[in-house]
Short mmCIF file of C-alpha atoms in Angstrom, two decimals:
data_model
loop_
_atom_site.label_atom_id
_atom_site.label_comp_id
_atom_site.label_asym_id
_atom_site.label_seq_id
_atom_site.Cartn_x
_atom_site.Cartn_y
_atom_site.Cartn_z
CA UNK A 1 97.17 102.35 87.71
CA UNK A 2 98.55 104.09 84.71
CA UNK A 3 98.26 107.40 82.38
CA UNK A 4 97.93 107.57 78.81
CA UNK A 5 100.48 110.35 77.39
CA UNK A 6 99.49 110.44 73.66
CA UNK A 7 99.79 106.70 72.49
CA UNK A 8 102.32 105.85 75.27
CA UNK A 9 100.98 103.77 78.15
CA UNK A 10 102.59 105.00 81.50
CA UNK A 11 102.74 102.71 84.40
CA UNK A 12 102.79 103.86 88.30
CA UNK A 13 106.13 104.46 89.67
CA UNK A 14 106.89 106.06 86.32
CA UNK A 15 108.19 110.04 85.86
CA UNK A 16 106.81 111.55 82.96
CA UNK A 17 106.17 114.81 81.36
CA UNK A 18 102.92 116.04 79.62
CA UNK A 19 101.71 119.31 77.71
CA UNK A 20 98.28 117.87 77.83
CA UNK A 21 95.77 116.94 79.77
CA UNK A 22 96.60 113.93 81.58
CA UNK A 23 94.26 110.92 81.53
CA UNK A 24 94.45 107.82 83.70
CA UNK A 25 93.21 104.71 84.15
CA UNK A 26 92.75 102.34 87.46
CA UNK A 27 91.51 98.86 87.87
CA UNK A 28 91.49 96.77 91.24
CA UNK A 29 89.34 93.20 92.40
CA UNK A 30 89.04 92.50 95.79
CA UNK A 31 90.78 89.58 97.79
CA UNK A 32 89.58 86.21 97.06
CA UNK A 33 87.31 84.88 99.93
CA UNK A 34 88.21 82.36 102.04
CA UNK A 35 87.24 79.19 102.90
CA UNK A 36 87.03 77.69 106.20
CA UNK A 37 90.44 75.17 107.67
CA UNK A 38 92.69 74.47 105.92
CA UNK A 39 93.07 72.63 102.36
CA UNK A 40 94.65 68.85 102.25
CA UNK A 41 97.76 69.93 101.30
CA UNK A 42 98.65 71.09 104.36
CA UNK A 43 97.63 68.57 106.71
CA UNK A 44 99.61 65.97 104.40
CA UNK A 45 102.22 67.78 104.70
CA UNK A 46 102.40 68.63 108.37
CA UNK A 47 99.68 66.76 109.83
CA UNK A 48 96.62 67.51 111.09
CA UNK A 49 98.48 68.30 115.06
CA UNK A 50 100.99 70.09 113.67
CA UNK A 51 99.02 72.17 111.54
CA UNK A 52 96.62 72.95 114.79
CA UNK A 53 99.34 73.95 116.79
CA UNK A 54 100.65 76.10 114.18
CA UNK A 55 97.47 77.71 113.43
CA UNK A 56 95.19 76.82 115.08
CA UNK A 57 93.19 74.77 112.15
CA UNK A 58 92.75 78.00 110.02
CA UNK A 59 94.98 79.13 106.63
CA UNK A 60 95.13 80.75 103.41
CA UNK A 61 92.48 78.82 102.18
CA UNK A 62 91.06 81.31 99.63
CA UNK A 63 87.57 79.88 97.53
CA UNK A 64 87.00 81.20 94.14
CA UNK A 65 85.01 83.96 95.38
CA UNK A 66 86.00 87.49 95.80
CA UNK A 67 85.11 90.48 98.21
CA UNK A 68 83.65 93.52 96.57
CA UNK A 69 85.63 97.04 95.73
CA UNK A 70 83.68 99.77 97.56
CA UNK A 71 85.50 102.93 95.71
CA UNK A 72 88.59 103.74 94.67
CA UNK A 73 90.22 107.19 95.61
CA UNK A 74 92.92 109.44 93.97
CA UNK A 75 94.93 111.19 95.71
CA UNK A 76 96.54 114.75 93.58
CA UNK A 77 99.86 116.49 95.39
CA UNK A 78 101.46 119.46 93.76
CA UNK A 79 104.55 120.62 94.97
CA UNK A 80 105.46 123.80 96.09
CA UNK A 81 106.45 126.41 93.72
CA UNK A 82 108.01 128.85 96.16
CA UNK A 83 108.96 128.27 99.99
CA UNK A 84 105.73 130.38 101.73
CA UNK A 85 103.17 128.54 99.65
CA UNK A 86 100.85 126.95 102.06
CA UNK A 87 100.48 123.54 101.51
CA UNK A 88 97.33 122.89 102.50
CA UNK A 89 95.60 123.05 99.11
CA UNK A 90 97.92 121.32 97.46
CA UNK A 91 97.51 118.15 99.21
CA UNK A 92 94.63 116.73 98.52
CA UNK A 93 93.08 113.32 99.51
CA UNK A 94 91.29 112.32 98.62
CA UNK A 95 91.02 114.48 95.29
CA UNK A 96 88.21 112.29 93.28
CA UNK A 97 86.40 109.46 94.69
CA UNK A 98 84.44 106.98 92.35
CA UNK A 99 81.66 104.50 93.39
CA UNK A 100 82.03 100.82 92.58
CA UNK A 101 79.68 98.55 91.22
CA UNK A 102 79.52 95.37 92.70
CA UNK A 103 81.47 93.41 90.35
CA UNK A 104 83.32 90.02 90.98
CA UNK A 105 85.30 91.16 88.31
CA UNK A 106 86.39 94.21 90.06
CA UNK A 107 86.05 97.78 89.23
CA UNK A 108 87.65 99.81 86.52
CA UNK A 109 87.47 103.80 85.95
CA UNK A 110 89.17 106.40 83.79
CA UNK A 111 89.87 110.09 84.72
CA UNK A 112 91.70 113.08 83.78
CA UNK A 113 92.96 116.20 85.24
CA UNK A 114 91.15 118.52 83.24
CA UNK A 115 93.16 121.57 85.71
CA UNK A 116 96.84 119.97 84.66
CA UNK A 117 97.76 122.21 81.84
CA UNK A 118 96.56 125.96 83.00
CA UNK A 119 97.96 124.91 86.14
CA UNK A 120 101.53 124.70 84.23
CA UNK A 121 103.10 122.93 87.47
CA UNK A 122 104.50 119.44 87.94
CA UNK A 123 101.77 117.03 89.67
CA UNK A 124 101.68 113.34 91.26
CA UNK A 125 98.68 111.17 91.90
CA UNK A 126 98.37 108.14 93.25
CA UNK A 127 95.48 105.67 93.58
CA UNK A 128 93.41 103.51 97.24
CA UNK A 129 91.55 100.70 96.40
CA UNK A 130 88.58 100.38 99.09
CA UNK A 131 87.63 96.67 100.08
CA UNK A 132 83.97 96.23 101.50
CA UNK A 133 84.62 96.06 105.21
CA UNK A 134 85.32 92.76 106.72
CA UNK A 135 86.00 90.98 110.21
CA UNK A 136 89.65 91.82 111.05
CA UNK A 137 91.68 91.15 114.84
CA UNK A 138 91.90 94.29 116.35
CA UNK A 139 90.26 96.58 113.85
CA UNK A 140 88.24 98.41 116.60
CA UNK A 141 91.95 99.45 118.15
CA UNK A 142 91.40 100.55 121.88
CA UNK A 143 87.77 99.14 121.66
CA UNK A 144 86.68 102.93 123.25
CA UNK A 145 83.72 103.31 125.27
CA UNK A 146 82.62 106.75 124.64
CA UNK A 147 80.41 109.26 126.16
CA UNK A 148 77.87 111.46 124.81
CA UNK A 149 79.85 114.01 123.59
CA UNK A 150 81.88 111.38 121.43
CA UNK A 151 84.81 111.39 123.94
CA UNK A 152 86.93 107.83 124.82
CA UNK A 153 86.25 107.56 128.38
CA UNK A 154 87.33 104.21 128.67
CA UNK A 155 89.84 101.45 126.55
CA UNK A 156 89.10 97.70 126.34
CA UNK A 157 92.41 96.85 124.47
CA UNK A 158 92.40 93.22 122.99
CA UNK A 159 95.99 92.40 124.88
CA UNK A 160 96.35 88.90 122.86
CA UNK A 161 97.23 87.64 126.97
CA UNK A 162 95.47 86.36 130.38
CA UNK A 163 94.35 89.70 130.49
CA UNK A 164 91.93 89.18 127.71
CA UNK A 165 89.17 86.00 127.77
CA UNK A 166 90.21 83.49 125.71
CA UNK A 167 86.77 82.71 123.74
CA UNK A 168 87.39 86.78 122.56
CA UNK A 169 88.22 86.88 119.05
CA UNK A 170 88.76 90.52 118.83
CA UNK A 171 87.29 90.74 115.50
CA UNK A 172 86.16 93.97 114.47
CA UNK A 173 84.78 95.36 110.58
CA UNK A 174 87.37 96.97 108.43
CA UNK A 175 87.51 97.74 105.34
CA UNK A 176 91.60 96.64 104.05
CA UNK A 177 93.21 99.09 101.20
CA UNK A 178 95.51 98.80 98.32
CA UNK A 179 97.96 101.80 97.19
CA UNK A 180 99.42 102.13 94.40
CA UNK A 181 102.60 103.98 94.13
CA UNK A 182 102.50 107.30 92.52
CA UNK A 183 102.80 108.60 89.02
CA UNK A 184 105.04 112.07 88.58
CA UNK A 185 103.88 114.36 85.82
CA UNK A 186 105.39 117.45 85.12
CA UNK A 187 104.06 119.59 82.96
CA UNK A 188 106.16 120.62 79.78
CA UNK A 189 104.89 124.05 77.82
CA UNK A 190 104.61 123.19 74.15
CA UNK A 191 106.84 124.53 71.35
CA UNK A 192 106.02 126.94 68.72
CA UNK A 193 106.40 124.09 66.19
CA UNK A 194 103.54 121.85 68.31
CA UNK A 195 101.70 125.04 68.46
CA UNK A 196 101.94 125.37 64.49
CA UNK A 197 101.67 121.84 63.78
CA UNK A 198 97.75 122.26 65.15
CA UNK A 199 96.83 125.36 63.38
CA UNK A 200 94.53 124.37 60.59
#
């Protein structure tokens, strides 16, 4: 995740300060897929007990395929500009939200804040990668059974103990996320000699 102040690359985590219209770019691939076991390595290493014990036969043993990006989401916070401004409107998440192709390659997209400079008041976005949704323990939480009106009437934890069966994986769809940290732009009024310099 990064903007593009003029000819300047800026890259997330930066503070920066812009009389223009701020344009950014994000790019994110998915986590590689992986591949059943474990690879040699590790049982000649530990041995093929050891590594059962430890693991239970299954590690990072990621193939050369990746999972898919669904979206990716940008979140826009202004701060306030005076002590009884509601916040509400000025935190905003998601603020845009852009469709992915599937890609192995991942998914790229550009965007500006075209509001930035009428605005006149210092800004920070930050980007969420969306993975397709895959099996995960204990995605589905409390595991709620729910009633017609949509209300939890009842919990089926997955307590990881004798309480649970043991042939339950607790696996459940989610889709994982990736933030990036934030970029801080405040917004800086141009001078009269800017102003001149683009007057034909």
């Amino acid at each position: 995740f990064d903007m593009r102040n003029g000819g300047e690359r800026v890259p997330m985590g930066s503070d920066t300060a812009s009389s223009e219209i701020p344009q950014f770019r994000v790019g994110a691939v998915g986590a590689f897929k992986q591949n059943p076991g474990c690879p040699e390595y590790a049982a000649r290493g530990l041995g093929a007990e050891r590594v059962a014990s430890l693991c239970g036969g299954e590690c990072y043993n990621p193939s050369d395929e990746r999972h898919l990006i669904d979206r990716i989401e940008i979140v826009r916070i202004r701060p306030q500009v005076a002590p009884d401004e509601p916040v509400g409107d000025l935190i905003e998440d998601p603020w845009r939200v852009f469709d992915c192709a599937p890609k192995q390659a991942g998914c790229q997209v550009k965007f500006e804040d075209a509001e930035f400079v009428n605005a006149g008041r210092e800004t920070l976005y930050y980007a969420r990668a969306i993975q397709e949704p895959t099996q995960m323990v204990n995605a589905n939480n409390l595991r709620c059974e729910y009633n017609e009106q949509g209300e939890c009437i009842a919990v089926n934890p997955c307590y990881g103990d004798f309480r649970t069966p043991k042939d339950e994986d607790c696996l459940a769809p989610a889709a994982q996320r990736a933030w990036s940290s934030p970029i801080f732009v405040a917004f800086e009024p141009r001078t009269a000699d800017a102003r001149n310099e683009e007057t034909p």
